[in-house]
Amino acid sequence: MTAMPTNTPKVGESVAQGWAASVWNLGKGLQLKEVRDTTGTPGRSWERKLRAILTLADLGFIAAATGFAAAAFPHPLAGYACALVALLWLLGLYAYRSRDPRLAASASEESKRVLGASFITFGAVSLIAEVPLHGLEHGFFSLAYALGLGGVLSGRFVIRSWLARQRITGRCLSRVVVLGERNEVEEMMGKIRTKPASPYLIVGAALVSRNANGPMVVDGQQVPVVTDVKSLAPFLDATEPDIVFVAGPVPGGNEFVRDLAWSLEKTGVHLILASGPTTIAANRINACPAPGLSLFHVQLPRYRGCKHVVKRIVDVVLSSCALVILAPVFVILAVLVVMDSPGPAFFRQERVGCGERTFTMYKFRSMVQTAESELVGLAGHNEGAGLLFKMRNDPRVTRVGHWLRRLSLDELPQLWNVLRGDMSLVGPRPPLPSEVAEYEEALHRRLKVKPGLTGLWQVNGRSDLSWKESIRLDLYYVENWSLLGDLLIMLQTVRVLLKPHGAY
């Protein structure tokens, strides 16, 4: 059975030079595919090749960085220092399991492991080299690690981007059987299929409800379904999955999961439990050791503290720099808006921010001056989700406004809101007071942090998202945001601006 993912790739277009380009070409030459060995156990040769590519890339960048540092800081023992740095760094990256193929779908987790391994080995190298390599300038180690870390992270980005393209064409996928109640299995399948460059290929479903009958369709193709748990073992033999997803609670509870894990031990099939709370990020869940018990501690979200102070500093620095650099662009866009249609260059609108405090949000005007009064007559043409009003071909949008919205340039004046403290660079979408008035109790949690100039809602489809999905992304961000996550969202925003999707 074959199924081709239909997702649009959400990856960068540029390729790093030097070693990164070499790794890219090496990966293309290997043509990684899903294969199985002759014994019938799940084969993952593409995972082994991917690890080899990552190892070669890491080695190449580290060798280049240490070689450059040795040239910049000549010393009789520089060669030994290069070997020491390379050896410990590669061991650190291995110990932190930074080349686990499963990390390719999580840029944040992969980056954290690379950074963790790099900082630990940098400290270790500095201590070890203090005596035997006395006289070698500290600048050697600082330069080697700065260049090497930048190179390793760039290489990971290139390889991750290349791998995403492979998955779009049906390569490098893990075969998955989803097990659980029918509605939870369908929900899990939907999330897998809508994920950009999904690493999974659904090959079957195991339904635990006795009355769960009827076929299941994925990407227009019917997948095998088993509804008798006793027939699960031969079903797995027939579908040959790499992973079994347990989607939600199952009859028999922990004993069923334990027995399933035992039955999979000899097959090499991985078991993944998806029964945990999906609104809690992994970095908030920590194991709590207790004799005979498997307990997990969920950290409560914090809306004050050092991280928020750092976030504010980043907002002020980046927004002020952007306003200075983009000042000529602001002038040009303002002139174009005024010349295109009567009215002011800027549009002001009241929005609700952190703590349900209202503020004036600024945008370049993209509609005619009478847009607000004409809204009532267009109510029947609403294509937006939930409380939002959106039209793909809104007659109120001006000619200049069309491409301002398409490129998200109309949002640039919100940098001033960020500098003032009304908004943040990254956060939930800023709602209108009329929307907040109709919020259910749970939705008010969106207002526990500052709204953002960009956010998960923008990099995941914007106006094409359903209301439920928009809210889910906003609530997830509010409770699980991190500084590294904000950085990744900002980088993804650049990609979205280059390839607009859902902006109208």
Short mmCIF file of C-alpha atoms in Angstrom, two decimals:
data_model
loop_
_atom_site.label_atom_id
_atom_site.label_comp_id
_atom_site.label_asym_id
_atom_site.label_seq_id
_atom_site.Cartn_x
_atom_site.Cartn_y
_atom_site.Cartn_z
CA MET A 1 0.00 0.00 0.00
CA THR A 2 1.32 3.47 -0.79
CA ALA A 3 0.07 6.87 0.16
CA MET A 4 1.60 10.15 -0.82
CA PRO A 5 1.53 13.09 1.56
CA THR A 6 -0.19 16.10 0.14
CA ASN A 7 1.20 18.70 2.50
CA THR A 8 2.90 21.79 1.20
CA PRO A 9 6.50 21.94 2.41
CA LYS A 10 7.18 24.58 4.98
CA VAL A 11 10.92 24.77 4.76
CA GLY A 12 13.55 27.35 3.89
CA GLU A 13 14.60 27.81 0.31
CA SER A 14 18.18 28.88 0.77
CA VAL A 15 21.03 26.39 1.21
CA ALA A 16 24.03 27.14 3.38
CA GLN A 17 27.33 27.21 1.59
CA GLY A 18 30.37 25.00 2.00
CA TRP A 19 29.84 21.88 4.05
CA ALA A 20 26.06 22.37 4.20
CA ALA A 21 25.85 22.23 0.40
CA SER A 22 28.02 19.12 0.37
CA VAL A 23 25.76 17.41 2.89
CA TRP A 24 22.71 18.39 0.83
CA ASN A 25 24.19 16.76 -2.27
CA LEU A 26 25.27 13.72 -0.28
CA GLY A 27 21.72 13.28 0.96
CA LYS A 28 20.33 13.51 -2.55
CA GLY A 29 22.77 10.89 -3.72
CA LEU A 30 21.69 8.44 -1.05
CA GLN A 31 18.00 8.72 -2.09
CA LEU A 32 16.73 7.68 1.31
CA LYS A 33 13.67 5.46 1.10
CA GLU A 34 11.56 3.30 3.34
CA VAL A 35 12.87 -0.25 3.15
CA ARG A 36 12.39 -3.47 5.08
CA ASP A 37 14.78 -6.28 5.72
CA THR A 38 14.11 -9.84 4.60
CA THR A 39 13.08 -11.01 8.08
CA GLY A 40 9.92 -8.94 8.02
CA THR A 41 10.89 -6.67 10.91
CA PRO A 42 10.54 -2.94 10.29
CA GLY A 43 13.60 -1.71 8.43
CA ARG A 44 14.85 1.81 9.00
CA SER A 45 17.83 2.10 6.71
CA TRP A 46 16.93 5.74 6.02
CA GLU A 47 17.36 6.43 9.75
CA ARG A 48 20.85 4.90 9.72
CA LYS A 49 21.79 6.92 6.65
CA LEU A 50 20.37 10.07 8.19
CA ARG A 51 22.50 9.57 11.29
CA ALA A 52 25.52 9.09 9.04
CA ILE A 53 24.76 12.34 7.18
CA LEU A 54 24.34 14.24 10.46
CA THR A 55 27.60 12.81 11.81
CA LEU A 56 29.50 13.79 8.66
CA ALA A 57 27.99 17.27 8.71
CA ASP A 58 28.86 17.79 12.40
CA LEU A 59 32.39 16.52 11.85
CA GLY A 60 32.85 18.75 8.81
CA PHE A 61 31.68 21.93 10.54
CA ILE A 62 33.65 21.21 13.71
CA ALA A 63 36.82 20.43 11.73
CA ALA A 64 36.44 23.61 9.68
CA ALA A 65 35.80 25.72 12.79
CA THR A 66 38.74 24.35 14.77
CA GLY A 67 41.01 24.62 11.74
CA PHE A 68 40.09 28.27 11.26
CA ALA A 69 40.61 28.96 14.97
CA ALA A 70 44.02 27.27 14.84
CA ALA A 71 45.01 29.50 11.92
CA ALA A 72 43.80 32.60 13.76
CA PHE A 73 45.61 31.66 17.02
CA PRO A 74 48.84 29.85 16.02
CA HIS A 75 50.32 27.63 18.74
CA PRO A 76 52.55 24.52 18.76
CA LEU A 77 49.78 22.57 20.50
CA ALA A 78 46.94 23.87 18.34
CA GLY A 79 46.65 20.55 16.53
CA TYR A 80 46.12 18.68 19.81
CA ALA A 81 43.55 21.29 20.84
CA CYS A 82 41.65 20.78 17.59
CA ALA A 83 41.57 17.03 18.13
CA LEU A 84 40.43 17.46 21.75
CA VAL A 85 37.61 19.87 20.83
CA ALA A 86 36.41 17.71 17.94
CA LEU A 87 36.47 14.47 19.97
CA LEU A 88 34.66 15.80 23.03
CA TRP A 89 32.17 17.80 20.98
CA LEU A 90 31.21 14.82 18.82
CA LEU A 91 30.91 12.65 21.94
CA GLY A 92 28.73 15.31 23.55
CA LEU A 93 26.41 15.47 20.54
CA TYR A 94 26.20 11.68 20.63
CA ALA A 95 25.54 11.53 24.38
CA TYR A 96 22.74 14.09 24.06
CA ARG A 97 21.21 11.95 21.27
CA SER A 98 21.12 15.02 19.06
CA ARG A 99 21.10 12.84 15.93
CA ASP A 100 17.94 10.92 16.81
CA PRO A 101 15.93 10.82 13.53
CA ARG A 102 12.76 11.56 15.48
CA LEU A 103 14.13 15.03 16.28
CA ALA A 104 13.95 15.99 12.60
CA ALA A 105 10.29 16.93 13.11
CA SER A 106 11.10 19.21 16.08
CA ALA A 107 13.52 22.02 15.35
CA SER A 108 13.28 23.35 18.92
CA GLU A 109 14.13 20.04 20.61
CA GLU A 110 16.98 19.33 18.19
CA SER A 111 18.41 22.82 18.73
CA LYS A 112 18.16 22.46 22.52
CA ARG A 113 20.10 19.20 22.44
CA VAL A 114 22.79 20.66 20.17
CA LEU A 115 23.12 23.73 22.40
CA GLY A 116 23.18 21.64 25.57
CA ALA A 117 25.88 19.32 24.23
CA SER A 118 27.93 22.26 22.95
CA PHE A 119 27.87 24.25 26.19
CA ILE A 120 28.73 21.22 28.33
CA THR A 121 31.65 20.20 26.13
CA PHE A 122 32.88 23.81 25.90
CA GLY A 123 33.14 23.88 29.69
CA ALA A 124 34.78 20.47 29.80
CA VAL A 125 37.33 21.38 27.13
CA SER A 126 38.18 24.63 28.90
CA LEU A 127 38.89 22.79 32.17
CA ILE A 128 40.80 19.90 30.59
CA ALA A 129 42.96 22.16 28.42
CA GLU A 130 43.86 24.61 31.19
CA VAL A 131 47.02 22.75 32.24
CA PRO A 132 48.29 20.57 29.33
CA LEU A 133 47.58 23.25 26.76
CA HIS A 134 48.83 26.16 28.85
CA GLY A 135 49.65 29.16 26.72
CA LEU A 136 46.96 28.56 24.12
CA GLU A 137 44.77 31.64 24.04
CA HIS A 138 41.20 31.32 25.25
CA GLY A 139 40.21 33.08 22.05
CA PHE A 140 40.99 29.84 20.21
CA PHE A 141 38.27 27.93 22.07
CA SER A 142 35.77 30.80 21.91
CA LEU A 143 36.23 31.22 18.16
CA ALA A 144 36.16 27.46 17.49
CA TYR A 145 32.93 26.99 19.41
CA ALA A 146 31.25 30.09 18.01
CA LEU A 147 31.98 29.08 14.42
CA GLY A 148 31.35 25.41 15.03
CA LEU A 149 28.02 25.96 16.79
CA GLY A 150 26.80 28.24 14.02
CA GLY A 151 27.90 25.70 11.44
CA VAL A 152 26.34 22.70 13.18
CA LEU A 153 22.99 24.49 13.64
CA SER A 154 23.06 25.66 10.00
CA GLY A 155 23.80 22.14 8.86
CA ARG A 156 20.92 20.76 10.90
CA PHE A 157 18.60 23.33 9.35
CA VAL A 158 19.65 22.40 5.82
CA ILE A 159 19.35 18.66 6.47
CA ARG A 160 16.00 19.09 8.22
CA SER A 161 14.74 21.14 5.26
CA TRP A 162 15.98 18.52 2.81
CA LEU A 163 14.35 15.74 4.87
CA ALA A 164 11.04 17.60 4.82
CA ARG A 165 11.18 17.68 1.02
CA GLN A 166 11.92 13.96 0.97
CA ARG A 167 8.83 13.33 3.08
CA ILE A 168 6.67 15.39 0.75
CA THR A 169 7.57 12.90 -1.99
CA GLY A 170 6.85 9.86 0.20
CA ARG A 171 10.38 9.02 1.36
CA CYS A 172 11.77 8.74 4.89
CA LEU A 173 8.39 8.04 6.49
CA SER A 174 7.61 5.91 9.53
CA ARG A 175 4.70 3.51 9.01
CA VAL A 176 2.04 4.00 11.68
CA VAL A 177 -0.93 2.04 13.05
CA VAL A 178 -3.22 4.18 15.23
CA LEU A 179 -5.01 2.35 18.05
CA GLY A 180 -7.91 3.58 20.18
CA GLU A 181 -11.56 4.60 20.15
CA ARG A 182 -12.82 5.49 16.67
CA ASN A 183 -13.29 9.23 17.31
CA GLU A 184 -9.84 9.57 18.90
CA VAL A 185 -8.22 7.55 16.11
CA GLU A 186 -9.85 9.81 13.52
CA GLU A 187 -8.70 12.92 15.40
CA MET A 188 -5.14 11.58 15.62
CA MET A 189 -5.14 10.71 11.92
CA GLY A 190 -6.38 14.20 11.08
CA LYS A 191 -3.55 15.81 13.05
CA ILE A 192 -0.96 13.58 11.41
CA ARG A 193 -2.20 14.33 7.91
CA THR A 194 -2.46 18.11 8.39
CA LYS A 195 1.05 18.43 9.82
CA PRO A 196 3.40 19.97 7.24
CA ALA A 197 5.85 17.40 5.90
CA SER A 198 4.46 14.80 8.30
CA PRO A 199 7.03 12.09 9.15
CA TYR A 200 4.30 9.44 9.38
CA LEU A 201 2.52 7.22 6.87
CA ILE A 202 -0.73 5.77 8.21
CA VAL A 203 -0.99 2.11 7.21
CA GLY A 204 -3.79 0.91 9.49
CA ALA A 205 -6.16 1.54 12.38
CA ALA A 206 -6.98 -0.68 15.35
CA LEU A 207 -10.33 0.22 16.90
CA VAL A 208 -11.00 -0.96 20.44
CA SER A 209 -14.78 -0.32 20.50
CA ARG A 210 -16.89 -3.38 19.85
CA ASN A 211 -19.37 -1.40 17.78
CA ALA A 212 -16.69 0.35 15.73
CA ASN A 213 -17.41 -0.76 12.20
CA GLY A 214 -16.84 0.65 8.76
CA PRO A 215 -13.74 1.56 6.77
CA MET A 216 -11.46 4.53 7.42
CA VAL A 217 -10.13 6.75 4.66
CA VAL A 218 -6.83 8.64 4.71
CA ASP A 219 -5.84 10.93 1.82
CA GLY A 220 -8.62 9.45 -0.28
CA GLN A 221 -7.44 5.87 0.26
CA GLN A 222 -9.01 3.27 2.49
CA VAL A 223 -6.73 1.93 5.23
CA PRO A 224 -7.00 -1.53 6.80
CA VAL A 225 -9.02 -1.61 10.03
CA VAL A 226 -9.16 -4.25 12.74
CA THR A 227 -11.85 -4.15 15.43
CA ASP A 228 -10.91 -7.29 17.35
CA VAL A 229 -8.10 -6.69 19.80
CA LYS A 230 -7.33 -10.42 19.80
CA SER A 231 -6.46 -10.09 16.11
CA LEU A 232 -4.05 -7.22 16.75
CA ALA A 233 -0.85 -9.31 16.55
CA PRO A 234 -1.54 -10.77 13.08
CA PHE A 235 -2.82 -7.36 11.96
CA LEU A 236 0.51 -5.77 12.92
CA ASP A 237 2.34 -8.57 11.13
CA ALA A 238 0.32 -7.81 7.99
CA THR A 239 0.67 -4.01 8.06
CA GLU A 240 4.33 -4.02 9.23
CA PRO A 241 4.26 -0.70 11.11
CA ASP A 242 7.28 1.06 12.57
CA ILE A 243 5.17 2.70 15.27
CA VAL A 244 1.91 1.98 17.11
CA PHE A 245 0.16 5.13 18.34
CA VAL A 246 -2.19 4.66 21.29
CA ALA A 247 -4.67 7.52 20.85
CA GLY A 248 -6.35 8.17 24.15
CA PRO A 249 -7.56 5.84 26.93
CA VAL A 250 -8.23 2.23 25.96
CA PRO A 251 -10.25 -0.58 27.58
CA GLY A 252 -8.04 -2.39 30.04
CA GLY A 253 -6.09 0.75 30.79
CA ASN A 254 -2.51 0.34 31.99
CA GLU A 255 -2.60 -3.45 31.78
CA PHE A 256 -3.58 -3.33 28.12
CA VAL A 257 -0.75 -0.88 27.34
CA ARG A 258 1.71 -3.03 29.33
CA ASP A 259 0.71 -6.20 27.46
CA LEU A 260 0.92 -4.34 24.14
CA ALA A 261 4.43 -3.13 24.98
CA TRP A 262 5.48 -6.68 25.85
CA SER A 263 4.10 -8.01 22.59
CA LEU A 264 6.05 -5.40 20.61
CA GLU A 265 9.39 -6.08 22.31
CA LYS A 266 10.57 -8.66 19.79
CA THR A 267 9.26 -6.87 16.72
CA GLY A 268 11.26 -3.64 16.92
CA VAL A 269 8.02 -1.64 16.63
CA HIS A 270 7.96 1.55 18.71
CA LEU A 271 5.06 2.32 21.04
CA ILE A 272 3.93 5.95 21.42
CA LEU A 273 1.24 6.96 23.89
CA ALA A 274 -0.81 9.98 22.87
CA SER A 275 -3.13 9.85 25.84
CA GLY A 276 -1.53 12.76 27.67
CA PRO A 277 -2.90 16.31 27.64
CA THR A 278 -2.26 17.73 24.16
CA THR A 279 -2.30 21.33 25.39
CA ILE A 280 0.80 20.85 27.54
CA ALA A 281 4.23 21.06 25.94
CA ALA A 282 6.79 18.36 26.68
CA ASN A 283 9.14 20.83 28.41
CA ARG A 284 6.50 21.33 31.15
CA ILE A 285 6.26 17.62 31.94
CA ASN A 286 8.88 16.02 34.18
CA ALA A 287 9.07 12.50 35.55
CA CYS A 288 8.58 12.17 39.32
CA PRO A 289 10.42 9.06 40.56
CA ALA A 290 8.38 7.01 43.00
CA PRO A 291 8.68 3.29 43.90
CA GLY A 292 6.30 1.28 41.75
CA LEU A 293 4.65 4.34 40.24
CA SER A 294 5.00 6.21 36.95
CA LEU A 295 4.24 9.80 37.88
CA PHE A 296 4.64 13.01 35.92
CA HIS A 297 4.78 16.53 37.26
CA VAL A 298 3.14 19.20 35.13
CA GLN A 299 4.62 22.65 35.70
CA LEU A 300 2.01 25.36 35.95
CA PRO A 301 2.38 28.20 33.45
CA ARG A 302 3.91 31.42 34.77
CA TYR A 303 2.93 34.81 33.46
CA ARG A 304 5.59 36.83 35.30
CA GLY A 305 9.26 36.42 36.05
CA CYS A 306 12.70 36.56 34.48
CA LYS A 307 11.69 35.02 31.16
CA HIS A 308 9.04 37.67 30.64
CA VAL A 309 11.56 40.41 31.44
CA VAL A 310 13.93 38.97 28.81
CA LYS A 311 11.04 38.74 26.34
CA ARG A 312 10.28 42.42 26.91
CA ILE A 313 13.94 43.39 26.41
CA VAL A 314 14.00 41.45 23.12
CA ASP A 315 10.77 43.20 22.04
CA VAL A 316 12.18 46.66 22.76
CA VAL A 317 15.55 46.04 21.08
CA LEU A 318 14.22 44.37 17.93
CA SER A 319 11.19 46.64 17.45
CA SER A 320 13.23 49.84 17.86
CA CYS A 321 15.90 48.59 15.44
CA ALA A 322 13.22 47.54 12.94
CA LEU A 323 11.48 50.92 13.15
CA VAL A 324 14.73 52.76 12.42
CA ILE A 325 15.73 50.46 9.56
CA LEU A 326 12.26 50.37 8.01
CA ALA A 327 11.57 54.12 8.31
CA PRO A 328 12.09 54.72 4.55
CA VAL A 329 9.76 51.78 3.78
CA PHE A 330 7.10 53.30 6.06
CA VAL A 331 7.28 56.58 4.14
CA ILE A 332 6.96 54.88 0.75
CA LEU A 333 4.04 52.68 1.84
CA ALA A 334 2.26 55.63 3.47
CA VAL A 335 2.52 57.63 0.23
CA LEU A 336 1.21 54.70 -1.83
CA VAL A 337 -1.78 54.22 0.48
CA VAL A 338 -2.74 57.89 0.34
CA MET A 339 -2.32 58.08 -3.43
CA ASP A 340 -4.39 54.95 -4.02
CA SER A 341 -7.57 56.03 -2.21
CA PRO A 342 -8.88 58.95 -0.14
CA GLY A 343 -8.14 58.80 3.54
CA PRO A 344 -5.27 58.62 6.03
CA ALA A 345 -2.26 56.35 5.60
CA PHE A 346 -2.76 54.63 8.93
CA PHE A 347 -5.73 52.74 10.30
CA ARG A 348 -6.40 52.82 14.04
CA GLN A 349 -8.53 50.23 15.79
CA GLU A 350 -9.25 49.36 19.39
CA ARG A 351 -8.01 45.90 20.41
CA VAL A 352 -7.85 43.99 23.68
CA GLY A 353 -4.47 43.13 25.13
CA CYS A 354 -2.92 41.51 28.18
CA GLY A 355 -5.15 41.62 31.25
CA GLU A 356 -8.11 42.60 29.03
CA ARG A 357 -6.77 46.15 28.78
CA THR A 358 -7.71 47.91 25.53
CA PHE A 359 -5.20 49.70 23.34
CA THR A 360 -5.07 51.39 19.95
CA MET A 361 -3.53 49.15 17.31
CA TYR A 362 -1.98 50.68 14.20
CA LYS A 363 -1.92 49.30 10.66
CA PHE A 364 -1.46 50.69 7.18
CA ARG A 365 -4.94 51.34 5.82
CA SER A 366 -5.83 48.59 3.37
CA MET A 367 -9.57 49.37 3.00
CA VAL A 368 -11.71 52.28 1.93
CA GLN A 369 -12.61 54.87 4.57
CA THR A 370 -16.21 53.63 4.77
CA ALA A 371 -15.18 50.03 5.51
CA GLU A 372 -16.70 49.95 9.00
CA SER A 373 -20.11 51.21 7.86
CA GLU A 374 -20.17 48.77 4.92
CA LEU A 375 -19.50 45.76 7.11
CA VAL A 376 -23.16 45.25 8.01
CA GLY A 377 -24.12 44.78 4.38
CA LEU A 378 -21.44 42.12 3.91
CA ALA A 379 -22.31 40.04 6.97
CA GLY A 380 -23.93 37.36 4.81
CA HIS A 381 -20.69 36.83 2.87
CA ASN A 382 -18.52 36.04 5.88
CA GLU A 383 -15.96 33.32 5.16
CA GLY A 384 -14.12 33.73 8.44
CA ALA A 385 -13.93 31.22 11.28
CA GLY A 386 -15.95 31.64 14.48
CA LEU A 387 -16.14 35.26 15.60
CA LEU A 388 -13.85 36.52 12.82
CA PHE A 389 -15.11 38.26 9.67
CA LYS A 390 -13.07 37.44 6.56
CA MET A 391 -13.71 37.53 2.81
CA ARG A 392 -11.27 36.34 0.18
CA ASN A 393 -12.48 39.04 -2.22
CA ASP A 394 -13.62 41.76 0.15
CA PRO A 395 -14.83 44.68 -2.02
CA ARG A 396 -13.72 47.16 0.65
CA VAL A 397 -10.03 46.33 0.15
CA THR A 398 -8.16 48.84 -2.02
CA ARG A 399 -5.75 47.97 -4.84
CA VAL A 400 -2.70 48.76 -2.73
CA GLY A 401 -4.41 47.09 0.22
CA HIS A 402 -4.56 43.76 -1.63
CA TRP A 403 -0.81 43.37 -1.92
CA LEU A 404 -0.18 45.01 1.48
CA ARG A 405 -2.27 42.24 3.02
CA ARG A 406 -0.81 39.59 0.78
CA LEU A 407 2.69 40.43 1.98
CA SER A 408 1.56 41.33 5.54
CA LEU A 409 3.08 44.80 5.10
CA ASP A 410 -0.06 46.37 6.54
CA GLU A 411 0.98 44.94 9.93
CA LEU A 412 4.33 46.78 10.10
CA PRO A 413 3.05 49.79 12.11
CA GLN A 414 2.33 47.36 14.95
CA LEU A 415 6.06 47.52 15.64
CA TRP A 416 5.18 50.80 17.34
CA ASN A 417 2.67 48.91 19.52
CA VAL A 418 5.42 46.45 20.40
CA LEU A 419 7.79 49.25 21.38
CA ARG A 420 5.07 50.90 23.50
CA GLY A 421 4.41 47.63 25.32
CA ASP A 422 0.86 47.07 24.05
CA MET A 423 1.96 44.03 22.05
CA SER A 424 4.86 41.60 21.74
CA LEU A 425 6.70 40.43 18.64
CA VAL A 426 5.22 36.95 19.20
CA GLY A 427 1.90 36.12 20.82
CA PRO A 428 -1.79 35.37 20.19
CA ARG A 429 -3.78 37.32 17.63
CA PRO A 430 -5.02 40.67 19.11
CA PRO A 431 -8.84 40.37 19.39
CA LEU A 432 -11.52 43.01 18.96
CA PRO A 433 -13.61 44.04 22.01
CA SER A 434 -16.68 42.61 20.24
CA GLU A 435 -14.96 39.22 20.03
CA VAL A 436 -13.94 39.28 23.69
CA ALA A 437 -17.49 40.09 24.70
CA GLU A 438 -18.58 36.74 23.23
CA TYR A 439 -15.71 34.70 24.66
CA GLU A 440 -16.40 31.61 26.66
CA GLU A 441 -14.61 31.43 30.01
CA ALA A 442 -11.71 29.34 28.69
CA LEU A 443 -10.99 31.81 25.87
CA HIS A 444 -10.14 34.58 28.31
CA ARG A 445 -6.86 32.74 28.91
CA ARG A 446 -5.69 34.15 25.57
CA LEU A 447 -5.50 37.51 27.31
CA LYS A 448 -3.00 36.42 29.97
CA VAL A 449 -0.11 37.43 27.69
CA LYS A 450 0.42 40.28 25.26
CA PRO A 451 -0.93 39.77 21.73
CA GLY A 452 1.69 39.36 19.04
CA LEU A 453 2.72 40.84 15.74
CA THR A 454 3.15 37.22 14.67
CA GLY A 455 2.41 33.90 16.29
CA LEU A 456 1.45 30.27 15.80
CA TRP A 457 -1.74 31.42 14.08
CA GLN A 458 0.24 33.24 11.40
CA VAL A 459 2.78 30.54 10.61
CA ASN A 460 0.12 27.82 10.47
CA GLY A 461 -2.34 29.21 7.94
CA ARG A 462 -3.83 32.47 9.31
CA SER A 463 -7.28 33.00 7.81
CA ASP A 464 -7.41 29.45 6.44
CA LEU A 465 -7.49 28.06 9.98
CA SER A 466 -10.76 26.98 11.55
CA TRP A 467 -11.90 28.92 14.61
CA LYS A 468 -11.30 25.86 16.81
CA GLU A 469 -7.77 25.41 15.49
CA SER A 470 -6.97 29.12 15.87
CA ILE A 471 -8.07 29.04 19.50
CA ARG A 472 -6.16 25.81 20.15
CA LEU A 473 -2.93 27.34 18.81
CA ASP A 474 -3.38 30.54 20.81
CA LEU A 475 -4.09 28.70 24.07
CA TYR A 476 -1.17 26.36 23.46
CA TYR A 477 1.14 29.33 22.97
CA VAL A 478 -0.12 31.14 26.09
CA GLU A 479 0.65 28.21 28.37
CA ASN A 480 3.78 26.83 26.71
CA TRP A 481 5.70 29.75 25.21
CA SER A 482 9.48 29.88 25.47
CA LEU A 483 12.18 32.24 24.24
CA LEU A 484 13.52 29.58 21.86
CA GLY A 485 9.99 28.92 20.63
CA ASP A 486 9.54 32.64 19.94
CA LEU A 487 12.76 32.67 17.92
CA LEU A 488 11.60 29.73 15.82
CA ILE A 489 8.21 31.37 15.20
CA MET A 490 9.96 34.56 14.02
CA LEU A 491 12.13 32.53 11.65
CA GLN A 492 9.04 30.72 10.34
CA THR A 493 7.34 34.09 9.86
CA VAL A 494 10.06 35.07 7.39
CA ARG A 495 9.21 31.97 5.36
CA VAL A 496 5.50 32.77 5.50
CA LEU A 497 6.15 36.31 4.27
CA LEU A 498 8.11 34.94 1.32
CA LYS A 499 5.36 32.40 0.55
CA PRO A 500 2.10 33.90 1.83
CA HIS A 501 -0.63 31.45 2.77
CA GLY A 502 -4.01 32.37 4.20
CA ALA A 503 -3.38 36.14 4.01
CA TYR A 504 -6.36 38.04 2.57
#
